[in-house]
Amino acid sequence: MAFKFIDNYREKGARKKLVEELRKRGIADEKVLAVIGKVKRHYFFDETFWAQAYLDKAFPIGEGQTISNPYTVAYQSELLHIKKGDKVLEIGTGCGYQTCVLIELGADVYTIERQEKLYQRTIQVLPHLGYKAHFFLGDGSKGIAEHAPYDKIIVTAGAPMVPQILLRQLKIGGILVIPVGDEKEQKMVTVIRINENDFEKIVLDTFRFVPLLGDQAW
Ligand code: SAM
């Protein structure tokens, strides 16, 4: 498959406006805002939607899945407190936009997608855009034990509960960010691993994600 990113599309400052909008909505981490201002989101989905690429909207990416809206991407990224060199597991690669945001923040990203068509597309698009990640195809609800432990884990689909197996793949001091709820809406949850057996859970705002499907999910 060949990808041509011939950019006839002119953003006309749209990314800058998006950054200001996210700032107004409460995203305060300047590093996250700078990255949202840098990654060209329109490359990650169909040209039909390019004119709206820098609005705070979700779009279809195929296989019944969506790219999350930029506010959600920024919100989850902020909660992860990425430090340069952090080993991050991302569950739900989708089109790879969030993956690129994490890479730009300095993370070494292990990302897993269960939909083969999305996986196949994303493993070609990201290197084409100059982004390197470790890509996996399969059920990420179980994590990827063979590469654990991780500094951070981000789940980009809505789960019915926090999979305990993911908590065991966190380093001490590591952070898991996961939306948890029913099919209609989920609360963003962060879990910090305090020590071997203790975890601190914080329940935050409400979002709406596509479902996390799999062994430890729906
Ligand atoms: N962060 C993504 C992006 O930037 O495009 C958006 C991801 S989309 C909201 C959620 C993704 O999670 C979908 O691509 C879906 O196929 C995937 N997914 C759902 N359950 C999964 C599982 N058990 N393992 C891996 N991926 C899963």
PDB file of C-alpha atoms and ligand atoms in Angstrom:
ATOM      1  CA  MET A   1       0.000   0.000   0.000  1.00  0.00           C
ATOM      2  CA  ALA A   2       1.450   3.408  -0.907  1.00  0.00           C
ATOM      3  CA  PHE A   3       0.648   6.522   1.094  1.00  0.00           C
ATOM      4  CA  LYS A   4       0.793   9.893  -0.532  1.00  0.00           C
ATOM      5  CA  PHE A   5       0.652  12.737   1.935  1.00  0.00           C
ATOM      6  CA  ILE A   6       0.455  15.409  -0.725  1.00  0.00           C
ATOM      7  CA  ASP A   7      -0.732  18.260   1.338  1.00  0.00           C
ATOM      8  CA  ASN A   8      -3.074  20.453  -0.635  1.00  0.00           C
ATOM      9  CA  TYR A   9      -4.935  21.033   2.582  1.00  0.00           C
ATOM     10  CA  ARG A  10      -4.048  24.346   4.236  1.00  0.00           C
ATOM     11  CA  GLU A  11      -4.759  24.500   7.932  1.00  0.00           C
ATOM     12  CA  LYS A  12      -4.752  28.308   8.131  1.00  0.00           C
ATOM     13  CA  GLY A  13      -3.821  28.361  11.806  1.00  0.00           C
ATOM     14  CA  ALA A  14      -6.426  25.745  12.691  1.00  0.00           C
ATOM     15  CA  ARG A  15      -4.025  23.787  14.935  1.00  0.00           C
ATOM     16  CA  LYS A  16      -3.158  26.933  16.885  1.00  0.00           C
ATOM     17  CA  LYS A  17      -6.868  27.619  17.403  1.00  0.00           C
ATOM     18  CA  LEU A  18      -7.381  24.056  18.556  1.00  0.00           C
ATOM     19  CA  VAL A  19      -4.587  24.437  21.124  1.00  0.00           C
ATOM     20  CA  GLU A  20      -6.211  27.609  22.470  1.00  0.00           C
ATOM     21  CA  GLU A  21      -9.566  25.850  22.680  1.00  0.00           C
ATOM     22  CA  LEU A  22      -8.037  22.951  24.642  1.00  0.00           C
ATOM     23  CA  ARG A  23      -6.318  25.421  26.968  1.00  0.00           C
ATOM     24  CA  LYS A  24      -9.684  27.098  27.623  1.00  0.00           C
ATOM     25  CA  ARG A  25     -11.248  23.712  28.345  1.00  0.00           C
ATOM     26  CA  GLY A  26      -8.646  23.121  31.070  1.00  0.00           C
ATOM     27  CA  ILE A  27      -5.661  21.379  29.492  1.00  0.00           C
ATOM     28  CA  ALA A  28      -2.767  23.049  31.303  1.00  0.00           C
ATOM     29  CA  ASP A  29       0.284  20.937  30.481  1.00  0.00           C
ATOM     30  CA  GLU A  30       2.272  23.094  28.032  1.00  0.00           C
ATOM     31  CA  LYS A  31       4.177  20.077  26.694  1.00  0.00           C
ATOM     32  CA  VAL A  32       0.915  18.339  25.802  1.00  0.00           C
ATOM     33  CA  LEU A  33      -0.467  21.513  24.207  1.00  0.00           C
ATOM     34  CA  ALA A  34       2.723  21.972  22.175  1.00  0.00           C
ATOM     35  CA  VAL A  35       2.491  18.409  20.868  1.00  0.00           C
ATOM     36  CA  ILE A  36      -1.179  18.809  19.906  1.00  0.00           C
ATOM     37  CA  GLY A  37      -0.024  21.929  18.065  1.00  0.00           C
ATOM     38  CA  LYS A  38       2.606  19.908  16.246  1.00  0.00           C
ATOM     39  CA  VAL A  39       1.116  16.548  15.173  1.00  0.00           C
ATOM     40  CA  LYS A  40      -0.734  16.795  11.874  1.00  0.00           C
ATOM     41  CA  ARG A  41      -4.017  15.140  12.784  1.00  0.00           C
ATOM     42  CA  HIS A  42      -5.488  15.271   9.295  1.00  0.00           C
ATOM     43  CA  TYR A  43      -3.056  12.558   8.114  1.00  0.00           C
ATOM     44  CA  PHE A  44      -4.712   9.996  10.358  1.00  0.00           C
ATOM     45  CA  PHE A  45      -8.128   9.755   8.732  1.00  0.00           C
ATOM     46  CA  ASP A  46      -9.974  10.049   5.466  1.00  0.00           C
ATOM     47  CA  GLU A  47      -9.551  13.188   3.377  1.00  0.00           C
ATOM     48  CA  THR A  48     -13.337  13.680   3.451  1.00  0.00           C
ATOM     49  CA  PHE A  49     -12.966  15.001   7.014  1.00  0.00           C
ATOM     50  CA  TRP A  50      -9.805  17.087   6.587  1.00  0.00           C
ATOM     51  CA  ALA A  51     -11.627  20.419   6.592  1.00  0.00           C
ATOM     52  CA  GLN A  52     -12.731  19.616  10.165  1.00  0.00           C
ATOM     53  CA  ALA A  53      -9.506  17.903  11.283  1.00  0.00           C
ATOM     54  CA  TYR A  54      -8.622  20.594  13.864  1.00  0.00           C
ATOM     55  CA  LEU A  55     -12.062  20.905  15.368  1.00  0.00           C
ATOM     56  CA  ASP A  56     -12.464  19.152  18.691  1.00  0.00           C
ATOM     57  CA  LYS A  57     -14.282  16.229  17.092  1.00  0.00           C
ATOM     58  CA  ALA A  58     -14.030  12.452  16.791  1.00  0.00           C
ATOM     59  CA  PHE A  59     -14.055  10.916  13.281  1.00  0.00           C
ATOM     60  CA  PRO A  60     -14.529   7.423  11.863  1.00  0.00           C
ATOM     61  CA  ILE A  61     -11.294   5.551  11.088  1.00  0.00           C
ATOM     62  CA  GLY A  62     -12.908   2.379   9.704  1.00  0.00           C
ATOM     63  CA  GLU A  63     -13.980  -0.939  11.251  1.00  0.00           C
ATOM     64  CA  GLY A  64     -16.614   0.908  13.302  1.00  0.00           C
ATOM     65  CA  GLN A  65     -13.864   2.680  15.300  1.00  0.00           C
ATOM     66  CA  THR A  66     -13.052   6.360  15.848  1.00  0.00           C
ATOM     67  CA  ILE A  67     -10.127   8.661  16.418  1.00  0.00           C
ATOM     68  CA  SER A  68     -10.855  10.271  19.805  1.00  0.00           C
ATOM     69  CA  ASN A  69     -11.464  14.017  19.882  1.00  0.00           C
ATOM     70  CA  PRO A  70      -8.325  16.102  20.623  1.00  0.00           C
ATOM     71  CA  TYR A  71      -9.580  17.109  24.091  1.00  0.00           C
ATOM     72  CA  THR A  72      -9.776  13.443  25.107  1.00  0.00           C
ATOM     73  CA  VAL A  73      -6.310  12.718  23.677  1.00  0.00           C
ATOM     74  CA  ALA A  74      -4.867  15.737  25.507  1.00  0.00           C
ATOM     75  CA  TYR A  75      -6.717  14.853  28.740  1.00  0.00           C
ATOM     76  CA  GLN A  76      -5.410  11.280  28.831  1.00  0.00           C
ATOM     77  CA  SER A  77      -1.908  12.403  27.810  1.00  0.00           C
ATOM     78  CA  GLU A  78      -1.822  14.989  30.587  1.00  0.00           C
ATOM     79  CA  LEU A  79      -2.818  12.400  33.189  1.00  0.00           C
ATOM     80  CA  LEU A  80       0.075  10.152  32.160  1.00  0.00           C
ATOM     81  CA  HIS A  81       2.755  12.752  33.077  1.00  0.00           C
ATOM     82  CA  ILE A  82       5.081  11.361  30.407  1.00  0.00           C
ATOM     83  CA  LYS A  83       8.793  11.752  31.053  1.00  0.00           C
ATOM     84  CA  LYS A  84      11.407  11.308  28.333  1.00  0.00           C
ATOM     85  CA  GLY A  85      12.149   7.606  27.890  1.00  0.00           C
ATOM     86  CA  ASP A  86       9.021   6.356  29.703  1.00  0.00           C
ATOM     87  CA  LYS A  87       8.011   2.892  28.529  1.00  0.00           C
ATOM     88  CA  VAL A  88       4.318   3.251  27.695  1.00  0.00           C
ATOM     89  CA  LEU A  89       1.782   0.572  26.802  1.00  0.00           C
ATOM     90  CA  GLU A  90      -1.090   1.916  24.684  1.00  0.00           C
ATOM     91  CA  ILE A  91      -4.127  -0.343  24.362  1.00  0.00           C
ATOM     92  CA  GLY A  92      -6.152   0.551  21.243  1.00  0.00           C
ATOM     93  CA  THR A  93      -3.762   1.867  18.575  1.00  0.00           C
ATOM     94  CA  GLY A  94      -6.587   2.833  16.210  1.00  0.00           C
ATOM     95  CA  CYS A  95      -5.206   5.213  13.585  1.00  0.00           C
ATOM     96  CA  GLY A  96      -2.092   5.932  15.654  1.00  0.00           C
ATOM     97  CA  TYR A  97      -2.683   9.621  16.404  1.00  0.00           C
ATOM     98  CA  GLN A  98      -2.487   9.154  20.192  1.00  0.00           C
ATOM     99  CA  THR A  99       0.587   6.959  19.627  1.00  0.00           C
ATOM    100  CA  CYS A 100       2.323   9.871  17.859  1.00  0.00           C
ATOM    101  CA  VAL A 101       1.340  12.292  20.630  1.00  0.00           C
ATOM    102  CA  LEU A 102       2.950   9.935  23.180  1.00  0.00           C
ATOM    103  CA  ILE A 103       6.092   9.573  21.038  1.00  0.00           C
ATOM    104  CA  GLU A 104       6.360  13.362  20.682  1.00  0.00           C
ATOM    105  CA  LEU A 105       6.105  13.600  24.483  1.00  0.00           C
ATOM    106  CA  GLY A 106       9.203  11.402  24.698  1.00  0.00           C
ATOM    107  CA  ALA A 107       7.681   7.961  25.310  1.00  0.00           C
ATOM    108  CA  ASP A 108       8.880   4.616  24.001  1.00  0.00           C
ATOM    109  CA  VAL A 109       5.484   3.266  22.941  1.00  0.00           C
ATOM    110  CA  TYR A 110       4.270  -0.345  22.879  1.00  0.00           C
ATOM    111  CA  THR A 111       0.889  -0.213  21.183  1.00  0.00           C
ATOM    112  CA  ILE A 112      -1.653  -2.972  20.572  1.00  0.00           C
ATOM    113  CA  GLU A 113      -4.746  -3.066  18.340  1.00  0.00           C
ATOM    114  CA  ARG A 114      -7.240  -5.913  17.944  1.00  0.00           C
ATOM    115  CA  GLN A 115      -8.615  -4.908  14.526  1.00  0.00           C
ATOM    116  CA  GLU A 116      -6.279  -6.286  11.872  1.00  0.00           C
ATOM    117  CA  LYS A 117      -7.169  -3.729   9.164  1.00  0.00           C
ATOM    118  CA  LEU A 118      -6.431  -0.786  11.478  1.00  0.00           C
ATOM    119  CA  TYR A 119      -3.225  -2.449  12.658  1.00  0.00           C
ATOM    120  CA  GLN A 120      -2.072  -3.053   9.053  1.00  0.00           C
ATOM    121  CA  ARG A 121      -2.757   0.525   8.056  1.00  0.00           C
ATOM    122  CA  THR A 122      -1.161   2.104  11.120  1.00  0.00           C
ATOM    123  CA  ILE A 123       2.064   0.059  10.958  1.00  0.00           C
ATOM    124  CA  GLN A 124       2.590   1.619   7.514  1.00  0.00           C
ATOM    125  CA  VAL A 125       1.390   5.175   8.160  1.00  0.00           C
ATOM    126  CA  LEU A 126       3.441   5.899  11.300  1.00  0.00           C
ATOM    127  CA  PRO A 127       6.879   5.007   9.889  1.00  0.00           C
ATOM    128  CA  HIS A 128       5.913   6.944   6.765  1.00  0.00           C
ATOM    129  CA  LEU A 129       5.347   9.998   8.979  1.00  0.00           C
ATOM    130  CA  GLY A 130       8.668   9.362  10.732  1.00  0.00           C
ATOM    131  CA  TYR A 131       7.283   7.845  13.973  1.00  0.00           C
ATOM    132  CA  LYS A 132       8.717   4.643  15.489  1.00  0.00           C
ATOM    133  CA  ALA A 133       6.722   2.470  17.889  1.00  0.00           C
ATOM    134  CA  HIS A 134       6.476  -1.219  18.813  1.00  0.00           C
ATOM    135  CA  PHE A 135       3.261  -2.468  17.163  1.00  0.00           C
ATOM    136  CA  PHE A 136       1.248  -5.510  18.230  1.00  0.00           C
ATOM    137  CA  LEU A 137      -1.911  -7.134  16.913  1.00  0.00           C
ATOM    138  CA  GLY A 138      -4.143  -8.818  19.485  1.00  0.00           C
ATOM    139  CA  ASP A 139      -6.215  -8.468  22.634  1.00  0.00           C
ATOM    140  CA  GLY A 140      -4.690  -5.662  24.677  1.00  0.00           C
ATOM    141  CA  SER A 141      -7.152  -6.071  27.548  1.00  0.00           C
ATOM    142  CA  LYS A 142      -4.611  -8.579  28.929  1.00  0.00           C
ATOM    143  CA  GLY A 143      -1.740  -6.145  28.377  1.00  0.00           C
ATOM    144  CA  ILE A 144       1.497  -7.429  26.878  1.00  0.00           C
ATOM    145  CA  ALA A 145       3.091  -9.370  29.715  1.00  0.00           C
ATOM    146  CA  GLU A 146       6.279 -10.266  27.826  1.00  0.00           C
ATOM    147  CA  HIS A 147       7.296  -6.593  27.608  1.00  0.00           C
ATOM    148  CA  ALA A 148       6.122  -5.544  31.094  1.00  0.00           C
ATOM    149  CA  PRO A 149       6.648  -3.677  33.366  1.00  0.00           C
ATOM    150  CA  TYR A 150       5.610  -0.295  31.984  1.00  0.00           C
ATOM    151  CA  ASP A 151       6.006   3.199  33.417  1.00  0.00           C
ATOM    152  CA  LYS A 152       2.576   4.119  32.083  1.00  0.00           C
ATOM    153  CA  ILE A 153      -0.412   2.315  30.545  1.00  0.00           C
ATOM    154  CA  ILE A 154      -3.123   4.098  28.558  1.00  0.00           C
ATOM    155  CA  VAL A 155      -6.354   2.438  27.457  1.00  0.00           C
ATOM    156  CA  THR A 156      -8.142   4.275  24.635  1.00  0.00           C
ATOM    157  CA  ALA A 157     -11.405   2.282  24.722  1.00  0.00           C
ATOM    158  CA  GLY A 158     -14.093   2.043  27.410  1.00  0.00           C
ATOM    159  CA  ALA A 159     -13.723  -0.860  29.856  1.00  0.00           C
ATOM    160  CA  PRO A 160     -16.331  -2.386  32.222  1.00  0.00           C
ATOM    161  CA  MET A 161     -13.738  -2.501  35.038  1.00  0.00           C
ATOM    162  CA  VAL A 162     -10.027  -1.973  35.645  1.00  0.00           C
ATOM    163  CA  PRO A 163      -8.373  -5.204  34.429  1.00  0.00           C
ATOM    164  CA  GLN A 164      -6.256  -6.419  37.380  1.00  0.00           C
ATOM    165  CA  ILE A 165      -3.817  -7.983  34.941  1.00  0.00           C
ATOM    166  CA  LEU A 166      -2.902  -4.478  33.698  1.00  0.00           C
ATOM    167  CA  LEU A 167      -2.147  -3.270  37.225  1.00  0.00           C
ATOM    168  CA  ARG A 168       0.363  -6.097  37.620  1.00  0.00           C
ATOM    169  CA  GLN A 169       2.175  -4.853  34.483  1.00  0.00           C
ATOM    170  CA  LEU A 170       2.814  -1.397  35.984  1.00  0.00           C
ATOM    171  CA  LYS A 171       6.150  -0.468  37.539  1.00  0.00           C
ATOM    172  CA  ILE A 172       6.074   0.770  41.137  1.00  0.00           C
ATOM    173  CA  GLY A 173       5.127   4.446  40.788  1.00  0.00           C
ATOM    174  CA  GLY A 174       3.576   3.713  37.388  1.00  0.00           C
ATOM    175  CA  ILE A 175       0.273   5.165  36.208  1.00  0.00           C
ATOM    176  CA  LEU A 176      -2.659   3.518  34.414  1.00  0.00           C
ATOM    177  CA  VAL A 177      -5.225   5.747  32.668  1.00  0.00           C
ATOM    178  CA  ILE A 178      -8.417   3.981  31.623  1.00  0.00           C
ATOM    179  CA  PRO A 179     -12.053   4.960  30.938  1.00  0.00           C
ATOM    180  CA  VAL A 180     -14.373   2.739  33.000  1.00  0.00           C
ATOM    181  CA  GLY A 181     -18.154   2.490  32.851  1.00  0.00           C
ATOM    182  CA  ASP A 182     -20.956   1.062  30.742  1.00  0.00           C
ATOM    183  CA  GLU A 183     -21.415   1.132  26.949  1.00  0.00           C
ATOM    184  CA  LYS A 184     -22.941   4.638  27.081  1.00  0.00           C
ATOM    185  CA  GLU A 185     -20.433   6.559  29.176  1.00  0.00           C
ATOM    186  CA  GLN A 186     -17.313   6.088  31.209  1.00  0.00           C
ATOM    187  CA  LYS A 187     -15.423   7.895  33.954  1.00  0.00           C
ATOM    188  CA  MET A 188     -11.742   8.503  33.368  1.00  0.00           C
ATOM    189  CA  VAL A 189      -9.854   6.580  36.028  1.00  0.00           C
ATOM    190  CA  THR A 190      -6.193   6.818  36.966  1.00  0.00           C
ATOM    191  CA  VAL A 191      -4.521   4.164  39.069  1.00  0.00           C
ATOM    192  CA  ILE A 192      -1.078   4.714  40.553  1.00  0.00           C
ATOM    193  CA  ARG A 193       0.950   1.733  41.741  1.00  0.00           C
ATOM    194  CA  ILE A 194       2.202   2.785  45.186  1.00  0.00           C
ATOM    195  CA  ASN A 195       4.112  -0.432  45.921  1.00  0.00           C
ATOM    196  CA  GLU A 196       3.905  -4.166  45.176  1.00  0.00           C
ATOM    197  CA  ASN A 197       0.341  -4.553  46.489  1.00  0.00           C
ATOM    198  CA  ASP A 198      -1.065  -1.043  46.962  1.00  0.00           C
ATOM    199  CA  PHE A 199      -2.739   1.068  44.319  1.00  0.00           C
ATOM    200  CA  GLU A 200      -4.334   4.520  44.508  1.00  0.00           C
ATOM    201  CA  LYS A 201      -7.402   5.030  42.326  1.00  0.00           C
ATOM    202  CA  ILE A 202      -8.759   8.433  41.266  1.00  0.00           C
ATOM    203  CA  VAL A 203     -12.065   8.797  39.408  1.00  0.00           C
ATOM    204  CA  LEU A 204     -12.332  11.847  37.137  1.00  0.00           C
ATOM    205  CA  ASP A 205     -14.564  13.235  34.364  1.00  0.00           C
ATOM    206  CA  THR A 206     -17.099  11.531  32.111  1.00  0.00           C
ATOM    207  CA  PHE A 207     -16.283  10.549  28.511  1.00  0.00           C
ATOM    208  CA  ARG A 208     -17.709   8.412  25.769  1.00  0.00           C
ATOM    209  CA  PHE A 209     -15.439   5.803  24.168  1.00  0.00           C
ATOM    210  CA  VAL A 210     -15.910   2.832  21.854  1.00  0.00           C
ATOM    211  CA  PRO A 211     -15.869  -0.395  23.893  1.00  0.00           C
ATOM    212  CA  LEU A 212     -12.737  -2.254  24.937  1.00  0.00           C
ATOM    213  CA  LEU A 213     -13.440  -5.768  23.669  1.00  0.00           C
ATOM    214  CA  GLY A 214     -11.605  -8.868  24.844  1.00  0.00           C
ATOM    215  CA  ASP A 215     -10.769 -11.327  27.555  1.00  0.00           C
ATOM    216  CA  GLN A 216     -10.549  -8.733  30.375  1.00  0.00           C
ATOM    217  CA  ALA A 217     -13.168  -6.407  28.868  1.00  0.00           C
ATOM    218  CA  TRP A 218     -16.594  -6.505  27.189  1.00  0.00           C
TER     219      TRP A 218
HETATM  220  N1  SAM B   1      -6.119   6.303  20.245  1.00  0.00           N
HETATM  221  C1  SAM B   1      -6.735   5.942  19.005  1.00  0.00           C
HETATM  222  C2  SAM B   1      -6.392   6.886  17.886  1.00  0.00           C
HETATM  223  O1  SAM B   1      -5.658   7.842  18.112  1.00  0.00           O
HETATM  224  O2  SAM B   1      -6.869   6.602  16.802  1.00  0.00           O
HETATM  225  C3  SAM B   1      -8.229   5.869  19.119  1.00  0.00           C
HETATM  226  C4  SAM B   1      -8.595   4.553  19.526  1.00  0.00           C
HETATM  227  S1  SAM B   1     -10.276   4.109  19.349  1.00  0.00           S
HETATM  228  C5  SAM B   1     -11.141   5.257  20.365  1.00  0.00           C
HETATM  229  C6  SAM B   1     -10.179   2.628  20.351  1.00  0.00           C
HETATM  230  C7  SAM B   1      -9.417   1.499  19.699  1.00  0.00           C
HETATM  231  O3  SAM B   1      -9.324   0.431  20.629  1.00  0.00           O
HETATM  232  C8  SAM B   1     -10.104   0.938  18.450  1.00  0.00           C
HETATM  233  O4  SAM B   1      -9.227   0.967  17.374  1.00  0.00           O
HETATM  234  C9  SAM B   1     -10.428  -0.508  18.859  1.00  0.00           C
HETATM  235  O5  SAM B   1     -10.361  -1.434  17.793  1.00  0.00           O
HETATM  236  C10 SAM B   1      -9.349  -0.776  19.907  1.00  0.00           C
HETATM  237  N2  SAM B   1      -9.629  -1.866  20.838  1.00  0.00           N
HETATM  238  C11 SAM B   1     -10.793  -2.210  21.441  1.00  0.00           C
HETATM  239  N3  SAM B   1     -10.595  -3.277  22.243  1.00  0.00           N
HETATM  240  C12 SAM B   1      -9.277  -3.608  22.147  1.00  0.00           C
HETATM  241  C13 SAM B   1      -8.464  -4.618  22.739  1.00  0.00           C
HETATM  242  N4  SAM B   1      -8.946  -5.527  23.601  1.00  0.00           N
HETATM  243  N5  SAM B   1      -7.165  -4.648  22.411  1.00  0.00           N
HETATM  244  C14 SAM B   1      -6.623  -3.743  21.540  1.00  0.00           C
HETATM  245  N6  SAM B   1      -7.343  -2.780  20.945  1.00  0.00           N
HETATM  246  C15 SAM B   1      -8.659  -2.718  21.249  1.00  0.00           C
END
